[in-house]
CSV table of C-alpha atoms in Angstrom, one decimal:
chain,number,residue,atom,x,y,z
A,314,MET,CA,78.3,173.0,86.2
A,315,LEU,CA,77.8,175.2,82.6
A,316,PHE,CA,80.1,172.3,81.8
A,317,ASP,CA,78.1,169.3,82.5
A,318,ARG,CA,74.9,171.0,81.5
A,319,GLY,CA,76.9,171.6,78.2
A,320,GLU,CA,78.3,167.7,77.3
A,321,LEU,CA,74.8,166.7,78.4
A,322,VAL,CA,73.5,168.9,75.4
A,323,ARG,CA,76.1,167.9,73.0
A,324,ARG,CA,75.5,163.5,74.5
A,325,ALA,CA,71.7,164.3,73.5
A,326,THR,CA,72.1,166.0,70.7
A,327,ARG,CA,74.3,163.2,69.4
A,328,ARG,CA,72.4,160.9,69.9
A,329,THR,CA,68.9,161.8,68.7
A,330,THR,CA,71.0,162.0,65.7
A,331,GLY,CA,71.7,158.7,65.9
A,332,LEU,CA,68.8,157.6,66.8
A,333,ALA,CA,67.3,159.7,63.7
A,334,ILE,CA,70.0,158.8,61.1
A,335,GLY,CA,68.9,154.9,62.4
A,336,GLY,CA,64.6,155.7,62.1
A,337,LEU,CA,65.4,156.5,58.1
A,338,SER,CA,67.5,153.9,57.0
A,339,ALA,CA,65.6,151.4,58.6
A,340,PHE,CA,63.3,151.9,55.9
A,341,ALA,CA,66.5,151.8,53.2
A,342,GLU,CA,67.0,147.8,54.9
A,343,LEU,CA,63.3,147.1,54.9
A,344,ALA,CA,63.5,147.6,51.0
A,345,PHE,CA,66.7,146.0,51.1
A,346,VAL,CA,65.1,142.6,53.6
A,347,LEU,CA,62.5,142.3,51.0
A,348,CYS,CA,64.4,142.1,47.5
A,349,ALA,CA,67.3,139.8,49.6
A,350,GLY,CA,64.0,136.9,50.3
A,351,ALA,CA,63.1,137.6,46.8
A,352,LEU,CA,66.7,136.7,45.6
A,353,LEU,CA,68.2,134.3,48.6
A,354,GLY,CA,66.4,132.0,46.2
A,355,VAL,CA,68.7,132.5,43.3
A,356,ARG,CA,72.1,131.1,44.0
A,357,SER,CA,74.2,133.1,41.6
A,358,ALA,CA,72.7,136.7,43.5
A,359,ARG,CA,73.5,135.5,47.4
A,360,PRO,CA,77.1,136.5,47.1
A,361,VAL,CA,75.5,139.8,46.5
A,362,VAL,CA,73.3,140.0,48.4
A,363,PHE,CA,75.3,138.7,51.5
A,364,GLY,CA,77.4,141.7,50.2
A,365,ALA,CA,75.0,144.7,50.3
A,366,ALA,CA,73.5,142.8,53.4
A,367,ARG,CA,77.8,143.6,55.2
A,368,ALA,CA,77.4,146.9,53.4
A,369,ILE,CA,74.6,147.9,55.4
A,370,ALA,CA,74.9,146.9,58.2
A,371,GLU,CA,79.0,148.6,58.7
A,372,PHE,CA,77.0,151.5,57.8
A,373,GLU,CA,75.3,150.4,60.9
A,374,ARG,CA,78.7,149.0,62.9
A,375,ARG,CA,79.7,153.0,62.9
A,376,ARG,CA,77.2,155.2,63.5
A,377,ILE,CA,75.7,152.8,66.6
A,378,GLU,CA,80.4,152.9,67.4
A,379,ARG,CA,79.9,157.1,66.7
A,380,PHE,CA,77.0,158.2,67.9
A,381,HIS,CA,75.9,155.6,71.2
A,382,GLY,CA,79.4,154.7,71.4
A,383,GLN,CA,79.3,150.8,71.6
A,384,GLY,CA,82.1,149.0,69.6
A,385,SER,CA,81.4,146.0,67.5
A,386,ALA,CA,83.6,143.3,65.2
A,387,GLU,CA,84.4,144.3,61.7
A,388,ASP,CA,84.5,140.4,60.5
A,389,PHE,CA,81.1,139.3,60.8
A,390,THR,CA,79.4,137.5,57.8
A,391,GLY,CA,76.9,138.7,54.6
A,392,TRP,CA,74.7,135.6,56.9
A,393,ARG,CA,75.0,137.5,59.7
A,394,ALA,CA,74.5,141.1,58.5
A,395,LEU,CA,71.6,140.2,56.7
A,396,GLN,CA,70.0,138.2,59.8
A,397,TYR,CA,70.2,141.7,61.3
A,398,LEU,CA,68.9,143.6,59.3
A,399,GLY,CA,66.2,141.4,59.0
A,400,VAL,CA,65.6,142.5,62.8
A,401,ARG,CA,66.8,146.4,62.6
A,402,TRP,CA,64.1,147.9,60.4
A,403,LEU,CA,62.2,147.0,63.2
A,404,VAL,CA,63.9,148.1,65.4
A,405,GLY,CA,65.0,151.4,63.6
A,406,GLY,CA,61.4,151.6,63.1
A,407,LEU,CA,60.0,152.3,66.4
A,408,GLY,CA,62.4,154.6,67.3
A,409,ALA,CA,61.5,156.9,63.6
A,410,GLY,CA,58.2,156.3,65.4
A,411,VAL,CA,58.9,157.8,68.4
A,412,LEU,CA,60.9,160.5,67.1
A,413,LEU,CA,57.9,161.6,65.1
A,414,LEU,CA,55.3,161.7,68.1
A,415,VAL,CA,58.5,163.2,69.9
A,416,LEU,CA,58.0,166.3,66.4
A,417,LEU,CA,54.2,166.3,66.3
A,418,GLY,CA,54.4,167.1,70.5
A,419,ALA,CA,56.3,169.5,70.8
A,420,GLY,CA,54.9,171.6,68.0
A,421,THR,CA,52.0,171.3,69.5
A,422,ALA,CA,52.9,172.6,72.8
A,423,VAL,CA,53.9,175.0,70.9
A,424,VAL,CA,50.5,176.6,69.3
A,425,MET,CA,49.0,175.6,72.5
A,426,THR,CA,51.2,178.3,75.0
A,427,TRP,CA,51.5,181.3,71.7
A,428,GLN,CA,47.9,180.7,72.4
A,429,MET,CA,48.1,181.1,75.7
A,430,VAL,CA,50.1,183.7,75.8
A,431,ALA,CA,49.0,185.8,72.0
A,432,GLY,CA,45.2,185.1,73.8
A,433,THR,CA,44.1,183.9,70.3
A,434,GLY,CA,42.8,180.5,71.3
A,435,SER,CA,39.3,180.5,73.0
A,436,PRO,CA,40.3,182.1,76.6
A,437,SER,CA,36.2,182.2,76.9
A,438,ARG,CA,36.6,179.4,77.5
A,439,MET,CA,39.4,178.7,79.3
A,440,SER,CA,39.7,177.8,83.8
A,441,TRP,CA,42.5,178.1,85.7
A,442,TYR,CA,43.5,174.4,86.0
A,443,ASP,CA,43.9,174.3,82.5
A,444,PRO,CA,47.9,175.6,82.5
A,445,ILE,CA,49.0,173.4,85.5
A,446,THR,CA,47.0,169.7,83.5
A,447,PHE,CA,49.3,170.8,80.2
A,448,VAL,CA,52.0,172.4,82.3
A,449,LEU,CA,51.5,168.1,83.8
A,450,PHE,CA,50.7,166.6,81.0
A,451,GLY,CA,53.6,167.9,79.0
A,452,THR,CA,55.9,167.2,82.0
A,453,LEU,CA,55.3,163.2,81.9
A,454,LEU,CA,55.2,163.2,77.7
A,455,VAL,CA,58.7,164.7,78.0
A,456,PHE,CA,59.5,162.4,80.7
A,457,MET,CA,57.0,159.4,78.8
A,458,THR,CA,59.2,159.9,75.2
A,459,VAL,CA,62.4,160.5,76.3
A,460,GLN,CA,62.5,157.1,78.3
A,461,ALA,CA,61.4,156.1,74.8
A,462,LEU,CA,64.4,156.8,73.2
A,463,ILE,CA,66.2,155.5,75.5
A,464,GLY,CA,65.1,152.2,75.5
A,465,VAL,CA,65.5,152.1,71.8
A,466,GLU,CA,68.6,153.2,72.1
A,467,GLY,CA,69.4,150.2,73.5
A,468,LEU,CA,67.4,147.7,71.7
A,469,ASP,CA,70.1,149.2,68.8
A,470,ARG,CA,73.2,148.9,70.6
A,471,ARG,CA,72.0,145.3,72.2
A,472,LEU,CA,71.3,144.5,68.6
A,473,ALA,CA,74.1,144.8,66.8
A,474,ARG,CA,75.9,143.3,69.7
A,475,HIS,CA,74.3,140.1,69.2
A,476,PHE,CA,74.4,139.8,65.4
A,477,LEU,CA,77.9,141.7,64.8
A,478,GLY,CA,80.2,140.7,67.9
A,479,PRO,CA,81.9,138.5,68.1
A,480,THR,CA,80.7,134.7,69.0
A,481,ALA,CA,81.3,132.5,71.8
A,482,GLN,CA,83.0,130.2,69.4
A,483,GLU,CA,85.5,133.4,67.4
A,484,VAL,CA,86.0,134.7,71.2
A,485,LEU,CA,87.2,131.3,72.0
A,486,ARG,CA,89.6,131.3,68.6
A,487,ARG,CA,90.8,134.4,70.1
A,488,ARG,CA,92.0,134.1,73.4
A,489,VAL,CA,93.4,131.1,72.6
A,490,SER,CA,95.5,133.1,70.6
A,491,GLU,CA,95.9,135.6,72.2
A,492,LEU,CA,97.7,132.8,74.7
A,493,THR,CA,99.5,131.3,72.7
A,494,VAL,CA,101.3,134.4,71.6
A,495,SER,CA,101.6,135.8,75.5
A,496,ARG,CA,103.2,132.2,75.7
A,497,ALA,CA,105.8,133.3,73.1
A,498,GLU,CA,106.3,136.2,74.3
A,499,VAL,CA,106.9,135.4,78.3
A,500,VAL,CA,109.6,133.2,77.1
A,501,GLU,CA,111.3,135.4,75.1
A,502,ALA,CA,111.4,138.2,77.9
A,503,ILE,CA,113.0,135.4,80.2
A,504,ASN,CA,115.8,134.6,78.1
A,505,GLU,CA,116.0,138.1,77.7
A,506,GLU,CA,116.3,138.6,80.7
A,507,ARG,CA,118.2,136.2,81.4
A,508,ARG,CA,121.1,137.0,78.7
A,509,ARG,CA,120.4,141.0,80.7
A,510,ILE,CA,121.9,138.4,84.1
A,511,GLU,CA,124.3,136.9,82.4
A,512,ARG,CA,125.7,140.0,81.5
A,513,ASP,CA,125.2,141.5,84.6
A,514,LEU,CA,127.6,138.3,86.0
A,515,HIS,CA,130.4,138.6,83.2
A,516,ASP,CA,131.0,142.5,82.6
A,517,GLY,CA,130.3,143.4,86.2
A,518,VAL,CA,131.4,140.3,89.2
A,519,GLN,CA,134.3,138.1,86.9
A,520,GLN,CA,135.9,140.6,85.6
A,521,ARG,CA,136.2,142.8,89.1
A,522,MET,CA,137.1,139.1,90.6
A,523,VAL,CA,139.1,139.0,88.2
A,524,ALA,CA,140.9,142.6,89.8
A,525,LEU,CA,140.8,140.8,93.3
A,526,GLY,CA,143.2,137.6,92.4
A,527,MET,CA,145.1,140.7,91.1
A,528,LEU,CA,146.0,142.7,93.5
A,529,LEU,CA,146.0,139.5,95.9
A,530,GLY,CA,148.8,138.6,93.8
A,531,ARG,CA,150.6,141.3,93.0
A,532,ALA,CA,150.3,141.5,97.7
A,533,SER,CA,152.0,137.6,97.6
A,534,ARG,CA,154.9,138.6,95.7
A,535,ARG,CA,155.5,142.0,96.9
A,536,ALA,CA,155.7,142.6,100.7
A,537,ASP,CA,156.9,146.1,100.7
A,538,GLN,CA,154.0,146.5,99.0
A,539,ALA,CA,151.7,144.7,101.1
A,540,PRO,CA,149.3,146.1,103.1
A,541,GLU,CA,148.2,149.0,100.5
A,542,LEU,CA,147.6,145.8,98.1
A,543,LEU,CA,146.1,143.8,100.4
A,544,GLU,CA,143.8,147.4,101.4
A,545,GLN,CA,142.6,147.8,98.1
A,546,ALA,CA,141.8,144.2,97.7
A,547,ARG,CA,139.8,144.8,100.4
A,548,GLU,CA,137.6,147.7,99.0
A,549,GLU,CA,138.1,145.7,95.7
A,550,ALA,CA,135.8,142.7,97.8
A,551,GLY,CA,133.2,145.4,99.1
A,552,ARG,CA,132.8,146.5,95.9
A,553,VAL,CA,132.3,142.9,94.4
A,554,LEU,CA,129.4,142.1,97.0
A,555,LEU,CA,127.8,145.1,96.0
A,556,GLU,CA,127.6,144.6,92.9
A,557,LEU,CA,126.9,140.9,93.4
A,558,ARG,CA,124.3,141.9,95.6
A,559,GLU,CA,121.6,144.0,92.8
A,560,VAL,CA,122.7,140.9,90.4
A,561,SER,CA,120.1,139.4,92.9
A,562,TRP,CA,118.3,141.8,93.3
A,563,ARG,CA,117.9,142.2,89.9
A,564,VAL,CA,117.1,138.1,89.2
A,565,TYR,CA,114.2,138.4,92.3
A,566,PRO,CA,114.7,139.9,95.3
A,567,ILE,CA,114.5,138.1,98.4
A,568,ALA,CA,112.4,140.8,100.6
A,569,LEU,CA,109.5,140.7,97.6
A,570,ASP,CA,108.2,136.5,99.4
A,571,SER,CA,109.0,137.4,102.6
A,572,ASP,CA,107.9,140.6,103.4
A,573,GLY,CA,105.6,141.9,99.5
A,574,LEU,CA,106.0,144.1,97.6
A,575,HIS,CA,105.7,146.9,100.0
A,576,THR,CA,109.0,146.7,101.1
A,577,ALA,CA,109.8,145.7,98.0
A,578,LEU,CA,109.8,148.7,96.7
A,579,GLU,CA,110.9,150.6,99.9
A,580,SER,CA,114.4,148.9,99.1
A,581,LEU,CA,114.2,149.7,95.5
A,582,ALA,CA,113.4,153.1,96.7
A,583,GLU,CA,115.9,154.1,99.5
A,584,ARG,CA,119.2,151.5,97.0
A,585,SER,CA,118.0,154.6,94.4
A,586,GLY,CA,120.7,157.3,92.2
A,587,VAL,CA,117.1,158.7,92.0
A,588,PRO,CA,115.5,160.5,95.2
A,589,VAL,CA,112.2,158.0,95.7
A,590,ARG,CA,108.7,159.2,96.8
A,591,LEU,CA,107.0,156.6,96.9
A,592,HIS,CA,102.8,155.7,97.2
A,593,TYR,CA,102.0,152.6,98.3
A,594,GLY,CA,97.9,152.8,98.3
A,595,LEU,CA,97.2,148.8,99.0
A,596,THR,CA,95.9,148.3,101.8
A,597,GLU,CA,95.9,144.2,101.3
A,598,ARG,CA,98.7,141.9,100.4
A,599,PRO,CA,97.6,141.1,96.2
A,600,LEU,CA,98.8,138.0,95.0
A,601,GLY,CA,102.2,136.8,93.6
A,602,SER,CA,100.5,137.4,89.6
A,603,VAL,CA,100.4,140.8,90.1
A,604,GLU,CA,103.4,140.9,92.7
A,605,VAL,CA,106.0,140.6,91.3
A,606,PRO,CA,105.4,142.4,87.8
A,607,ALA,CA,105.1,144.8,89.6
A,608,TYR,CA,107.6,145.3,91.4
A,609,PHE,CA,109.5,144.2,88.3
A,610,VAL,CA,107.7,147.0,86.0
A,611,ALA,CA,108.5,149.1,89.4
A,612,SER,CA,112.8,148.1,89.1
A,613,GLU,CA,113.1,148.4,85.2
A,614,ALA,CA,111.3,151.8,84.7
A,615,VAL,CA,113.8,152.8,88.6
A,616,THR,CA,116.7,151.1,87.0
A,617,ASN,CA,116.3,153.2,83.4
A,618,VAL,CA,115.1,156.5,84.9
A,619,SER,CA,118.9,156.7,86.9
A,620,LYS,CA,121.2,155.7,83.7
A,621,HIS,CA,118.9,157.4,81.4
A,622,ALA,CA,116.7,159.9,82.2
A,623,GLY,CA,118.7,162.7,83.9
A,624,ALA,CA,115.4,163.4,86.1
A,625,THR,CA,115.8,165.0,90.1
A,626,ARG,CA,112.7,162.8,91.2
A,627,ILE,CA,110.7,160.0,90.6
A,628,ASP,CA,107.7,159.3,92.1
A,629,LEU,CA,106.2,156.0,91.6
A,630,SER,CA,102.4,155.2,93.3
A,631,VAL,CA,100.6,152.0,93.1
A,632,THR,CA,96.7,152.4,93.9
A,633,ARG,CA,93.9,150.1,93.5
A,634,GLU,CA,90.9,151.9,90.5
A,635,GLY,CA,88.8,149.1,90.3
A,636,THR,CA,89.9,145.1,89.6
A,637,MET,CA,92.4,146.9,89.1
A,638,VAL,CA,96.1,147.7,90.7
A,639,VAL,CA,97.8,150.4,88.7
A,640,VAL,CA,101.5,151.4,89.1
A,641,ARG,CA,102.5,154.3,87.7
A,642,ILE,CA,105.6,156.2,87.7
A,643,GLU,CA,106.6,159.5,85.8
A,644,ASP,CA,110.0,161.3,86.6
A,645,ASP,CA,110.9,163.8,85.7
A,646,GLY,CA,113.8,163.8,82.9
A,647,THR,CA,114.6,164.9,79.8
A,648,GLY,CA,111.9,161.6,78.4
A,649,GLY,CA,112.3,160.2,74.4
A,650,ALA,CA,111.4,156.8,76.2
A,651,ASP,CA,111.6,154.4,73.3
A,652,PRO,CA,108.9,152.1,74.4
A,653,ALA,CA,110.0,149.5,72.1
A,654,GLY,CA,112.9,149.8,73.5
A,655,SER,CA,114.2,146.0,74.6
A,656,GLY,CA,114.2,147.3,78.1
A,657,LEU,CA,110.7,148.7,77.7
A,658,SER,CA,109.6,145.9,75.5
A,659,GLY,CA,110.7,143.0,78.0
A,660,LEU,CA,108.2,144.8,80.7
A,661,ALA,CA,105.2,145.3,78.1
A,662,ARG,CA,105.5,141.1,76.9
A,663,ARG,CA,105.5,140.9,80.8
A,664,VAL,CA,102.2,142.8,81.8
A,665,ALA,CA,100.5,141.3,79.0
A,666,ALA,CA,101.2,137.8,80.4
A,667,VAL,CA,98.3,138.4,82.7
A,668,ASP,CA,96.5,140.4,81.0
A,669,GLY,CA,97.4,143.6,81.9
A,670,VAL,CA,97.9,146.7,80.1
A,671,PHE,CA,100.8,148.7,79.4
A,672,THR,CA,102.1,152.2,78.8
A,673,VAL,CA,104.3,154.7,77.9
A,674,ASP,CA,103.8,158.8,77.5
A,675,SER,CA,107.7,160.5,77.1
A,676,PRO,CA,107.4,163.3,74.8
A,677,PRO,CA,110.9,164.9,74.1
A,678,GLY,CA,111.8,167.6,77.1
A,679,GLY,CA,110.0,164.7,79.2
A,680,PRO,CA,108.1,164.3,82.1
A,681,THR,CA,107.3,160.2,81.0
A,682,VAL,CA,105.1,158.3,82.9
A,683,ILE,CA,104.8,154.8,82.7
A,684,THR,CA,102.0,153.3,83.8
A,685,ALA,CA,101.3,149.4,84.3
A,686,GLU,CA,97.7,148.2,85.3
A,687,LEU,CA,97.8,144.6,86.4
A,688,PRO,CA,93.8,142.4,86.7
A,689,CYS,CA,93.3,141.8,90.6
A,690,ALA,CA,91.5,138.2,91.6
A,691,SER,CA,90.3,139.7,94.6
């Protein structure tokens, strides 16, 4: 409770300070707007005016970001900044007026309280209901001024968002750019996956098939050792089947299509060389656009832990947080996982392709925590 009160006081102090600075800067902005209006008629002075407008608007943008916690775009034009300042000085002046009333009210309250306590006022004319009236009206005034400050802060933030935030055309341009990059990254991720499967088939399954053929050939030539060689061939065939099954699971597990993500993750946990504690918190089956990246994030992370982390346990959880499905993999290994490595960077691209967020926290010494947040439409 004490922490909450302290946080509340710090937040109120920070926002009031932001409003006070914004109130003071409003006077300078009014003077600038008046001068800029006169100078805009001179063509040669326009670059200077727009540059100065951008500098002042950038100051306001940083003030709002620092004291009120709202970020805006930094690439607004000088004309846009001048439009912003043309309205902003009015909001800042309103904030300055409210703060001035707060100071006057606080000063009056202090004086009246002191007079009632010390009896230095006019006690003979003071009625029994005066203290009650004082407290009631004082509380009402405090409530109204707090609401006024909150309203001014909201106007300040909305104004910055409207003028300094990206326009609809800019948002569309950025989105197209992001989709272009995502498409290229998905293509690269698929190519990397294909190359890995080819390596698995060439270095694993193909080599075992060659060994199996050699064993069968020796068995056909050496009748005296045929039973022993055939037994070795049978064991080698089992290992070939096991590797083929592993490769097919890495390509696309059938259980993911037929039984869903939960069953696929249970099979993943059973096949893992490191014990996996699975917590599956989804009550409904997600869309395929969520299930597939969620499974491959979990599969790749568990495989990496088994091969490289030296861990004794893995905690794998799938939960729903708002509109996001969150896949979290934590191990107690040695840490130091490189997010720029081919495996993890491929997962990051796969998650980014569906507008998800992929993070890796792996300090030296561990633990390693990999998180994928995938947007869920339903």
